[in-house]
Short mmCIF file of C-alpha atoms in Angstrom, two decimals:
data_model
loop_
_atom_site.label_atom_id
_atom_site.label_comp_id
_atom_site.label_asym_id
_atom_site.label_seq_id
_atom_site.Cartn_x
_atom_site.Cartn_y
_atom_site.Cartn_z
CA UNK Q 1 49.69 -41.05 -99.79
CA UNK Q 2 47.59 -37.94 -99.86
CA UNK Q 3 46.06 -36.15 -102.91
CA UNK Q 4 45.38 -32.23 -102.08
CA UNK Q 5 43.09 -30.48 -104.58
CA UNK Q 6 42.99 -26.87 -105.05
CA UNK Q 7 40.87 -25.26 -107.32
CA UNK Q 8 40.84 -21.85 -107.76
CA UNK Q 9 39.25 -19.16 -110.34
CA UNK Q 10 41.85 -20.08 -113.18
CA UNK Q 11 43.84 -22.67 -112.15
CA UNK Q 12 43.22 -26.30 -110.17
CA UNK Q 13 46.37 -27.37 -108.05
CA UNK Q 14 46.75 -30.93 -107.21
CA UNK Q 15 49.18 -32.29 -104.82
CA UNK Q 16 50.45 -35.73 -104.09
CA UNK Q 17 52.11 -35.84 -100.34
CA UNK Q 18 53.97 -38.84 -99.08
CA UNK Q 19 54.12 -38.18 -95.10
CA UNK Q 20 55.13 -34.32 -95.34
CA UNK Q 21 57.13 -35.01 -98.80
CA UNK Q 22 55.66 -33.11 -101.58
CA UNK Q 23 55.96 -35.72 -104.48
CA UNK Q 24 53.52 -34.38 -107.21
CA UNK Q 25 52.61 -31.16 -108.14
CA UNK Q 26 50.98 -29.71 -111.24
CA UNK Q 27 48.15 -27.55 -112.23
CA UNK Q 28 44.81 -27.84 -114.45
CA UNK Q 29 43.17 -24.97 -116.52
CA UNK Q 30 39.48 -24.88 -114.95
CA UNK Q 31 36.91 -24.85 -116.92
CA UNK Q 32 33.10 -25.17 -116.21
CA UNK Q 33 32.26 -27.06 -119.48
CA UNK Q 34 34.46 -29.77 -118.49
CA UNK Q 35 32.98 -33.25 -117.07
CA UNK Q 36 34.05 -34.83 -114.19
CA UNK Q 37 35.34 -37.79 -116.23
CA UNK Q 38 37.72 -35.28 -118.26
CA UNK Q 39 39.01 -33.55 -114.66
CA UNK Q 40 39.45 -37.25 -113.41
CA UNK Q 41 41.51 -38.34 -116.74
CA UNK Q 42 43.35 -35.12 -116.42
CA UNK Q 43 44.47 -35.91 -112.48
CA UNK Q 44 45.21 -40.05 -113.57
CA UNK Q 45 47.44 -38.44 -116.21
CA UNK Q 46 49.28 -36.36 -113.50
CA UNK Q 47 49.59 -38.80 -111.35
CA UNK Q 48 50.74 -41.44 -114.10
CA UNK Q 49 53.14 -39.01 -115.04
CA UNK Q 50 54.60 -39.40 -111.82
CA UNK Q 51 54.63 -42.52 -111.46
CA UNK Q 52 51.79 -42.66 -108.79
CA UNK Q 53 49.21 -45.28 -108.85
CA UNK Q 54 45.62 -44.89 -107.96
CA UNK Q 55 45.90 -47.71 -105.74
CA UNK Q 56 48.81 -45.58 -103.60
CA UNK Q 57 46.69 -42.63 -102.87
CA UNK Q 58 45.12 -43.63 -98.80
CA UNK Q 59 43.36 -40.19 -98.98
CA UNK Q 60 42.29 -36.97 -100.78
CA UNK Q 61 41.02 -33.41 -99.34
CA UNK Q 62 40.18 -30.52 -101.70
CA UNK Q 63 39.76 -26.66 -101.39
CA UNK Q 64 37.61 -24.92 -103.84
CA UNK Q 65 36.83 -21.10 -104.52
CA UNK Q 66 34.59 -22.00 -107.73
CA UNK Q 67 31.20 -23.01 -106.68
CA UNK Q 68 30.08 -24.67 -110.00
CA UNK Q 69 33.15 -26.85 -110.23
CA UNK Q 70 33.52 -27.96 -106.64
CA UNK Q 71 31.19 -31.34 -107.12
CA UNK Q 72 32.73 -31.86 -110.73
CA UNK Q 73 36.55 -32.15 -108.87
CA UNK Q 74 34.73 -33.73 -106.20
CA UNK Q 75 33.44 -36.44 -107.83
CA UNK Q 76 36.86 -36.44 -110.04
CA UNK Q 77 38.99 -37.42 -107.25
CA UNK Q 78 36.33 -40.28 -106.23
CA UNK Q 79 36.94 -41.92 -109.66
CA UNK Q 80 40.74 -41.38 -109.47
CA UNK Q 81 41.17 -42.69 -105.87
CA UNK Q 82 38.22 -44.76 -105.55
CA UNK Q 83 37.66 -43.55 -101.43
CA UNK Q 84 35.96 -40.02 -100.55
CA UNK Q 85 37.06 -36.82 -100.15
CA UNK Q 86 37.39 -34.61 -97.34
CA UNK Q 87 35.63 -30.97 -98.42
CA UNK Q 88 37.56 -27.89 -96.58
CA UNK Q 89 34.12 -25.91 -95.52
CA UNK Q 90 32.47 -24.90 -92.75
CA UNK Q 91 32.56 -26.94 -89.82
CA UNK Q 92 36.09 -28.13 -90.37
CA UNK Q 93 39.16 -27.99 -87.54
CA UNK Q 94 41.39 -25.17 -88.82
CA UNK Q 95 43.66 -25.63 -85.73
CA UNK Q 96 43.04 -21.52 -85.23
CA UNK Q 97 40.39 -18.87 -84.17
CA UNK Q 98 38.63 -16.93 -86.55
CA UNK Q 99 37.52 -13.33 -85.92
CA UNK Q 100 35.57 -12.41 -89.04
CA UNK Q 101 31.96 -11.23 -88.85
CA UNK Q 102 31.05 -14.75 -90.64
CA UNK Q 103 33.62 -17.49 -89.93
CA UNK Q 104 32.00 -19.73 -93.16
CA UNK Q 105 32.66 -17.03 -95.43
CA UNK Q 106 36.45 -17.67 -94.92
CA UNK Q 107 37.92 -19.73 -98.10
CA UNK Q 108 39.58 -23.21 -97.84
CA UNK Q 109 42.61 -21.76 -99.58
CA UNK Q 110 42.66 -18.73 -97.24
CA UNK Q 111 42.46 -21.76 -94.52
CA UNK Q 112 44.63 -23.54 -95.60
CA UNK Q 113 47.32 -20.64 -96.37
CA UNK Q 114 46.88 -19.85 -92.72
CA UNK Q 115 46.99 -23.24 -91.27
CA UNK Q 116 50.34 -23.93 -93.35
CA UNK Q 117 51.48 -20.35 -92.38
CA UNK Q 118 51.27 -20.85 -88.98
CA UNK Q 119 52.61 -24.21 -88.35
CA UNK Q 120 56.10 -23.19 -90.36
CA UNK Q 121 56.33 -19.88 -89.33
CA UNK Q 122 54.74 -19.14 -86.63
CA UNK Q 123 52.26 -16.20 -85.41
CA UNK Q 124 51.78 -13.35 -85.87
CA UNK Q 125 51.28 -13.72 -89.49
CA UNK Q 126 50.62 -12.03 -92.76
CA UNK Q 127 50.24 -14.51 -95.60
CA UNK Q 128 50.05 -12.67 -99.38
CA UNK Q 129 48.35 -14.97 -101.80
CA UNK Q 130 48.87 -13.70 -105.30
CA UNK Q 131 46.84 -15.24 -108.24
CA UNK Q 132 43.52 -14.31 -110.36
CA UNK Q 133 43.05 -11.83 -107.37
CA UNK Q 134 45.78 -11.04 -104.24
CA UNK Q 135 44.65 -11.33 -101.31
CA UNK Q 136 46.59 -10.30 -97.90
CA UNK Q 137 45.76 -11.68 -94.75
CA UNK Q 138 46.81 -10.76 -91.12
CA UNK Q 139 46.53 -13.53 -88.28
CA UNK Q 140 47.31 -11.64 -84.87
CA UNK Q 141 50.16 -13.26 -81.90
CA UNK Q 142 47.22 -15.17 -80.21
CA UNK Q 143 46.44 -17.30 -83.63
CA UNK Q 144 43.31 -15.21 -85.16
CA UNK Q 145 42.30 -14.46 -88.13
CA UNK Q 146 42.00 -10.90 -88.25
CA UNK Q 147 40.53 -11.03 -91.95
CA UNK Q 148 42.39 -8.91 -94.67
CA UNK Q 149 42.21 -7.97 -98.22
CA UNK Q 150 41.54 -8.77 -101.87
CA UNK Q 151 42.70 -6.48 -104.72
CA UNK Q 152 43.19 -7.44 -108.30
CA UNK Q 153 45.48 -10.08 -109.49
CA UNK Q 154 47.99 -8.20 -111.46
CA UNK Q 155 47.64 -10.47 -114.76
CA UNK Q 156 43.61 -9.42 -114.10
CA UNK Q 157 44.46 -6.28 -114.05
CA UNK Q 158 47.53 -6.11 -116.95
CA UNK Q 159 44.32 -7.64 -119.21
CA UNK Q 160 41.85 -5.61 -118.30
CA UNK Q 161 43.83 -2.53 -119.29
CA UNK Q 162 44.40 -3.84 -122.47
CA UNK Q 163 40.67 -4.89 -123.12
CA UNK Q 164 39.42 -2.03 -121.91
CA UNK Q 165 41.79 1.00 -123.26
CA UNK Q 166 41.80 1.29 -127.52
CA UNK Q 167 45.81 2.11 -127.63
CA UNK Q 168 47.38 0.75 -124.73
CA UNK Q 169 49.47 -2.66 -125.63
CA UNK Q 170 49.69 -6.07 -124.92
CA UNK Q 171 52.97 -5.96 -121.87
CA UNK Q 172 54.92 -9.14 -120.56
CA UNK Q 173 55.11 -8.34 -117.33
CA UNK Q 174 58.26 -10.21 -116.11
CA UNK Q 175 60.16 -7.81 -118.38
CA UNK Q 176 59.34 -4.41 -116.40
CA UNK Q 177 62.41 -2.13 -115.49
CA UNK Q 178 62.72 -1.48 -112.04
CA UNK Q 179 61.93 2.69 -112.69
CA UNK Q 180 59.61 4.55 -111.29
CA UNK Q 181 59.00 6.11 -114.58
CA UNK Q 182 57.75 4.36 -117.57
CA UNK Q 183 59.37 5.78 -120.58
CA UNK Q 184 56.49 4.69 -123.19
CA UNK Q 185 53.59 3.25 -123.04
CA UNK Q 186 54.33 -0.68 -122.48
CA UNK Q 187 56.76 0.84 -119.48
CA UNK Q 188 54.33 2.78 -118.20
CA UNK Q 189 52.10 -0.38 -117.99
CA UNK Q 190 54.98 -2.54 -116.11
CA UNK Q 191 55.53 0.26 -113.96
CA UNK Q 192 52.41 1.07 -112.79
CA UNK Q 193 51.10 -2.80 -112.69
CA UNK Q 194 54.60 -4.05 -111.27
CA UNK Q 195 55.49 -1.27 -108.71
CA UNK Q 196 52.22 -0.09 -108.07
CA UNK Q 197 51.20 -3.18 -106.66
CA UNK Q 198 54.50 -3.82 -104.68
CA UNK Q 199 53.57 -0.79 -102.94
CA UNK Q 200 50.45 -1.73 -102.55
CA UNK Q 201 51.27 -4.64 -100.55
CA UNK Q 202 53.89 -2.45 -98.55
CA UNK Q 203 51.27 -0.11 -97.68
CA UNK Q 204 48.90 -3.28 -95.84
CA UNK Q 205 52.07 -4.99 -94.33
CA UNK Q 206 52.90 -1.61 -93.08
CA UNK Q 207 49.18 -0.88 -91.71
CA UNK Q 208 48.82 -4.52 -90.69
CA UNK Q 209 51.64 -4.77 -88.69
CA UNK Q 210 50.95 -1.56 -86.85
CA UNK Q 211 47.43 -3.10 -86.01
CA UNK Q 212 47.31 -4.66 -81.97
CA UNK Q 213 49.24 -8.14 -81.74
CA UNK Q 214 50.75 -7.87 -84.74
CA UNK Q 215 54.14 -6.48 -84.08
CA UNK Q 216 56.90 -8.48 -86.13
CA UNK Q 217 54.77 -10.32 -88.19
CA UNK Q 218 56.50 -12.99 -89.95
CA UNK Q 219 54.76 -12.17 -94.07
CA UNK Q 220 54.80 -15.11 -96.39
CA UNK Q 221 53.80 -15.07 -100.07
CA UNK Q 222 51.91 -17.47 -102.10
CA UNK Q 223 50.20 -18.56 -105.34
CA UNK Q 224 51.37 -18.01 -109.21
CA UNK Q 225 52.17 -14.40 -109.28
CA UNK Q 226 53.46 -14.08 -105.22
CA UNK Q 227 56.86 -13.39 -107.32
CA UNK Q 228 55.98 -10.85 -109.64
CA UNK Q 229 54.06 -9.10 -106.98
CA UNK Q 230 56.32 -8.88 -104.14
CA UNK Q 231 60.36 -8.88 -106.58
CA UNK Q 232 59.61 -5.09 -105.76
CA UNK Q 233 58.54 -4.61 -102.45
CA UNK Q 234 60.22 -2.94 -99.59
CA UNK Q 235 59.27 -5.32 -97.04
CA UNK Q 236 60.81 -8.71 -97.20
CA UNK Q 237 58.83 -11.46 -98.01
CA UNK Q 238 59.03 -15.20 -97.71
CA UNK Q 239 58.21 -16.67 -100.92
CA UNK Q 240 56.77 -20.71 -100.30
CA UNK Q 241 54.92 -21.69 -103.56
CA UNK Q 242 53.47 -24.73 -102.06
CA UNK Q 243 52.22 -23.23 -99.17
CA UNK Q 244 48.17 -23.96 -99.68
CA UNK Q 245 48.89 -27.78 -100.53
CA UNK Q 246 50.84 -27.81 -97.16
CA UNK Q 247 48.05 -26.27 -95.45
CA UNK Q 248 45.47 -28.70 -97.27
CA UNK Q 249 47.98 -31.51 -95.91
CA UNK Q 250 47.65 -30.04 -91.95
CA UNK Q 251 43.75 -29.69 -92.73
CA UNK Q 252 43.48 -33.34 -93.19
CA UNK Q 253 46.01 -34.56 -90.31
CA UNK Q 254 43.44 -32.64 -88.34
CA UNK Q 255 40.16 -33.83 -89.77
CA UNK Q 256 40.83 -37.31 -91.18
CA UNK Q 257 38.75 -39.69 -89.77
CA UNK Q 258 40.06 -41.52 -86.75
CA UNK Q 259 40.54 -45.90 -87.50
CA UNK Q 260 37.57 -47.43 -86.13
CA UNK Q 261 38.98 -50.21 -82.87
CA UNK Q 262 36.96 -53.05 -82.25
#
């Protein structure tokens, strides 16, 4: 089995992978003041949960965005699996070309979005990943990555509204009308957050699509908010939640170690 660690700015995203079958999933508040040990207990408990043993797990590759907690979940998923861990970073196969002005810039979730993205649908390819920020991709017919976007997440921006404003309210977003006009303030809110960014996403698939090789791009969305973000755009979308712990899972079929033969 294969445990697939994502960490991202709020949330860490482990993955347990039988051969291609998904059989774990759940996610971990991240936290800098936490100690390995705690992130390890946290991942045994997952796994126990699941009925997954440590003694199951035959490898582990993780992704990280967060800098200051990449060792800590590092060193985590040595204690849990006991074996090391395969870091998505520079230097790694990503099984396609990347045409940014500095390919090590380019995230391990972005990677592994792409990787995942291309293998199940196919190129060309826009990939929206919506969480603490969205970010929007475009990979052109030949298999590069173009670069893309990142705009607010739209619970970043729902709370920075409402920290930053003295009467605007508190909103739940998954309970926005589908109007273009907000009829008080809380609708105004929704509507601006909710349809504003679904046309914000229409406007890049519209401009990224129009861009050379990328003529009926296939557009997949990702990560905790890919619903809220994309229930009102124009375009349609293809909406695969697990699509970065698939792509960690092709990152390590292409970078595991080969058996040593004697």
């Amino acid at each position: 089995m294969l445990l697939a660690i994502d960490v991202g700015n709020s949330n860490l995203s482990a993955g347990v992978f039988q051969g291609e079958t998904l059989l774990m999933k759940g996610k971990i508040s991240v936290r800098t003041s936490r100690s390995a040990d705690e992130y390890a207990a946290t991942l045994y408990d997952l796994m126990r949960m699941n009925r997954i043993s440590r003694e199951q797990i035959g490898g582990c590759i993780l992704a990280s965005v967060v800098p200051e907690l990449t060792g800590l979940v590092e060193e985590a998923a040595r204690l849990v699996t006991g074996g090391e861990v395969l870091r998505v970073g520079p230097g790694i196969r990503t099984g396609f070309r990347i045409g940014i002005d500095d390919p090590s810039q380019l995230g391990g979730d972005l990677a592994a979005d792409t990787l995942a993205g291309l293998t199940e649908y196919g190129a060309p390819l826009i990939v929206v990943d919506a969480g603490t920020v969205t970010t929007i991709i475009a990979v052109d017919k030949d298999r590069t990555y173009l670069g893309g976007c990142i705009l607010p997440g739209i619970r970043l921006s729902a709370q920075l509204l409402k920290e930053t404003t003295a009467l605007l309210p508190s909103i739940e977003l998954g309970s926005g009308e589908e109007d273009c006009l907000g009829r008080n303030s809380a609708g105004a809110m929704r509507c601006g957050l909710l349809l504003g960014g679904a046309m914000m996403v229409d406007g890049f698939l519209d401009r990224y699509t129009a861009l050379p090789g990328m003529a009926g791009a296939r557009c997949v969305a990702t990560g905790g908010s890919a619903a809220l973000v994309t229930a009102r755009c124009r375009r349609e979308l293809i909406q695969d939640p697990e699509l970065t712990l698939k792509g960690l899972r092709y990152l390590y079929e292409l970078n595991r170690p080969k058996p040593r033969r004697y």
